Coordinates of C-alpha atoms and ligand atoms in Angstrom, one line a residue:
X22 CA 141.9 78.7 138.2
X23 CA 143.1 81.3 135.7
X24 CA 141.5 84.0 133.6
X25 CA 140.9 83.0 129.9
X26 CA 141.7 85.3 127.0
X27 CA 138.9 86.9 124.9
X28 CA 138.5 85.8 121.3
X29 CA 137.1 89.2 120.3
X30 CA 136.5 92.7 121.7
X31 CA 133.2 94.1 120.5
X32 CA 132.4 96.5 123.4
X33 CA 134.2 98.9 125.7
X34 CA 131.8 99.1 128.6
X35 CA 131.8 102.0 131.1
X36 CA 130.8 101.3 134.7
X37 CA 130.8 103.1 138.0
X38 CA 131.7 101.7 141.4
X39 CA 128.3 103.0 142.8
X40 CA 130.1 104.6 145.8
X41 CA 129.7 108.1 147.1
X42 CA 132.0 110.8 145.6
X43 CA 133.7 111.2 148.9
X44 CA 135.0 107.7 148.9
X45 CA 138.5 107.5 147.5
X46 CA 138.8 103.8 146.6
X47 CA 140.6 102.0 143.8
X48 CA 141.6 98.7 142.4
X49 CA 142.6 97.2 145.8
X50 CA 139.2 97.7 147.4
X51 CA 137.2 96.6 144.4
X52 CA 139.4 93.5 144.0
X53 CA 138.7 92.7 147.7
X54 CA 134.9 93.1 147.2
X55 CA 134.9 91.0 144.1
X56 CA 136.9 88.2 145.7
X57 CA 134.5 88.3 148.7
X58 CA 131.8 87.4 146.2
X59 CA 133.8 84.4 145.3
X60 CA 135.2 85.7 142.0
X61 CA 138.7 85.0 140.8
X62 CA 139.8 88.6 141.1
X63 CA 138.5 92.1 140.3
X64 CA 135.9 91.9 137.4
X65 CA 136.9 95.2 135.6
X66 CA 139.9 95.6 133.4
X67 CA 140.5 99.2 134.4
X68 CA 139.6 101.4 137.4
X69 CA 139.7 105.2 137.2
X70 CA 140.2 106.7 140.6
X71 CA 138.7 110.0 141.8
X72 CA 142.0 111.8 141.0
X73 CA 142.0 110.4 137.4
X74 CA 144.6 107.8 138.0
X75 CA 144.0 104.7 135.9
X76 CA 144.6 101.4 137.6
X77 CA 144.9 98.1 135.9
X78 CA 142.4 95.4 137.0
X79 CA 142.1 92.2 135.2
X80 CA 144.7 91.7 132.4
X81 CA 143.3 93.5 129.4
X82 CA 143.2 90.5 127.1
X83 CA 141.3 88.3 129.4
X84 CA 137.6 87.7 129.9
X85 CA 136.2 90.1 132.6
X86 CA 133.2 89.9 134.9
X87 CA 131.2 93.1 134.6
X88 CA 128.3 92.8 132.2
X89 CA 126.0 89.8 132.1
X90 CA 125.9 88.0 128.8
X91 CA 128.7 90.1 127.2
X92 CA 131.8 89.4 129.2
X93 CA 133.4 87.2 126.6
X94 CA 133.5 90.1 124.1
X95 CA 134.0 93.2 126.2
X96 CA 136.4 95.3 128.3
X97 CA 135.1 96.8 131.5
X98 CA 136.1 100.2 132.8
X99 CA 135.0 101.3 136.2
X100 CA 134.8 105.0 137.1
X101 CA 135.0 105.4 140.9
X102 CA 131.9 107.2 142.3
X103 CA 128.5 107.5 140.8
X104 CA 126.2 107.7 143.8
X105 CA 125.3 110.3 146.4
X106 CA 125.6 109.8 150.2
X107 CA 122.4 107.8 150.3
X108 CA 123.3 105.5 147.4
X109 CA 121.2 107.2 144.7
X110 CA 122.7 107.5 141.2
X111 CA 124.6 110.8 140.8
X112 CA 126.9 112.0 138.1
X113 CA 129.6 113.2 140.4
X114 CA 132.7 112.2 138.5
X115 CA 135.7 114.6 138.5
X116 CA 137.0 116.3 135.4
X117 CA 140.2 114.4 135.9
X118 CA 138.2 111.1 135.7
X119 CA 136.5 112.2 132.5
X120 CA 139.8 113.3 131.0
X121 CA 141.3 109.9 131.9
X122 CA 138.3 108.1 130.5
X123 CA 138.6 109.9 127.2
X124 CA 142.3 109.1 126.9
X125 CA 141.8 105.5 127.9
X126 CA 139.0 105.0 125.4
X127 CA 141.2 106.5 122.6
X128 CA 144.0 104.1 123.5
X129 CA 141.6 101.1 123.5
X130 CA 140.0 102.2 120.2
X131 CA 143.4 102.2 118.7
X132 CA 144.0 98.7 119.9
X133 CA 140.5 97.4 119.2
X134 CA 139.1 99.6 116.4
X135 CA 136.1 97.4 115.9
X136 CA 134.8 97.9 119.5
X137 CA 131.8 100.1 120.3
X138 CA 131.7 102.2 123.4
X139 CA 128.7 102.1 125.7
X140 CA 127.6 102.3 129.3
X141 CA 126.6 99.3 131.3
X142 CA 123.0 100.4 131.4
X143 CA 122.8 100.4 127.6
X144 CA 122.7 96.6 127.9
X145 CA 119.3 96.7 129.7
X146 CA 116.5 94.9 128.0
X147 CA 114.3 96.9 125.6
X148 CA 111.1 96.0 127.4
X149 CA 108.7 97.9 125.2
X150 CA 110.6 97.0 122.1
X151 CA 110.7 100.5 120.7
X152 CA 114.4 100.2 119.7
X153 CA 115.6 102.5 122.5
X154 CA 116.8 101.7 126.0
X155 CA 115.0 104.4 128.0
X156 CA 115.6 105.3 131.7
X157 CA 112.5 103.4 132.9
X158 CA 114.1 100.3 131.4
X159 CA 117.5 100.6 133.0
X160 CA 118.3 97.5 135.1
X161 CA 120.7 99.6 137.0
X162 CA 121.8 103.2 136.6
X163 CA 125.5 102.3 136.0
X164 CA 127.5 104.3 135.2
X165 CA 125.2 107.2 136.3
X166 CA 125.7 109.2 133.1
X167 CA 124.8 108.8 129.4
X168 CA 128.0 107.6 127.7
X169 CA 126.6 108.3 124.2
X170 CA 125.8 111.9 125.1
X171 CA 129.1 112.4 126.7
X172 CA 131.0 111.1 123.7
X173 CA 129.1 113.4 121.4
X174 CA 129.3 116.4 123.6
X175 CA 133.0 116.2 124.2
X176 CA 133.9 115.1 120.6
X177 CA 136.4 112.7 122.0
X178 CA 135.1 110.1 119.6
X179 CA 137.7 108.1 117.8
X180 CA 137.2 107.7 114.1
X181 CA 135.0 104.6 113.5
X182 CA 136.0 102.9 110.3
X183 CA 133.1 102.1 108.0
X184 CA 131.4 98.7 108.3
X185 CA 132.5 98.0 111.8
X186 CA 131.2 94.8 113.3
X187 CA 127.4 95.1 113.7
X188 CA 126.3 95.0 117.3
X189 CA 124.8 91.6 118.4
X190 CA 121.4 93.3 118.6
X191 CA 121.2 96.8 117.4
X192 CA 118.6 97.5 120.0
X193 CA 121.0 97.0 122.8
X194 CA 123.0 100.2 122.5
X195 CA 125.0 99.4 119.4
X196 CA 126.3 102.8 118.4
X197 CA 128.9 103.7 115.8
X198 CA 130.4 107.1 115.4
X199 CA 132.2 109.0 112.7
X200 CA 134.5 111.9 113.3
X201 CA 133.9 114.6 110.7
X202 CA 136.8 115.4 108.4
X203 CA 137.0 118.1 105.8
X204 CA 135.0 117.2 102.7
X205 CA 132.4 115.0 104.5
X206 CA 128.8 115.7 103.6
X207 CA 125.7 114.2 105.0
X208 CA 125.2 112.3 101.8
X209 CA 128.8 111.0 101.5
X210 CA 128.4 109.7 105.1
X211 CA 125.1 108.1 104.3
X212 CA 126.8 106.3 101.3
X213 CA 129.8 105.2 103.4
X214 CA 127.7 103.8 106.2
X215 CA 124.9 102.5 104.0
X216 CA 122.1 104.4 105.8
X217 CA 119.9 107.2 104.7
X218 CA 120.8 110.9 105.3
X219 CA 117.5 111.2 107.2
X220 CA 118.6 108.4 109.5
X221 CA 121.8 110.2 110.4
X222 CA 119.9 113.4 111.1
X223 CA 117.5 111.4 113.3
X224 CA 120.3 109.7 115.2
X225 CA 121.8 113.1 116.1
X226 CA 118.9 115.3 117.4
X227 CA 119.9 118.9 117.6
X228 CA 123.5 118.1 116.4
X229 CA 123.5 118.2 112.7
X230 CA 123.0 121.6 111.0
X231 CA 123.6 122.4 107.4
X232 CA 127.4 122.5 107.8
X233 CA 129.1 119.5 109.5
X234 CA 131.6 120.7 112.0
X235 CA 135.1 119.2 111.4
X236 CA 136.3 117.2 114.4
X237 CA 132.8 116.6 115.8
X238 CA 131.6 113.1 116.4
X239 CA 128.3 112.1 115.0
X240 CA 126.4 108.9 115.4
X241 CA 126.0 107.0 112.2
X242 CA 124.2 103.9 113.3
Ligands
LIG329 ZN1 128.2 98.4 135.8

């Protein structure tokens, strides 16, 4: 049995290992756990250890095992940690891990520019069909932080070219971002991404003021 290659890469999915912050594990341990479940090998393509070191899991071009229903079109990245001592979700990742995640995502976006970045829980079903995946709908808390908010807050967003592949279902966390460059206006962005200016404002609550800040990432879809 071997791993098969992916035909396309639509998603870069961030996970956590759901282990306490005090547990310094990495690829070797997760690989063992996943093999014990009867899997071929570790399901994630990357593991980011507590010290920020990135370890390679499954070969990056192959189909992983990390997000039900989307494995054939996604890459899985596992941040080690994410729960407290009792196993409850906790955003306890180290700054070295967040820095490593930002760098890894930038590299992957360069290789797969059409891929959207999201967290595992963003693939939860939209039970009340309001177009948003809210905490009460999360199947699991993974990765124990809001990937979208983090991307916006840290402005590590890679430039998303216009007309990226539309997400399979827009309701399941399909975000696209634009990094502001000099000369951008709300209206030029609306034209580029074929949405209304009001939509862009609504997608970025509290973020968009009269002047767009060069370098900031904003959600455009
Ligand atoms: Zn996960």
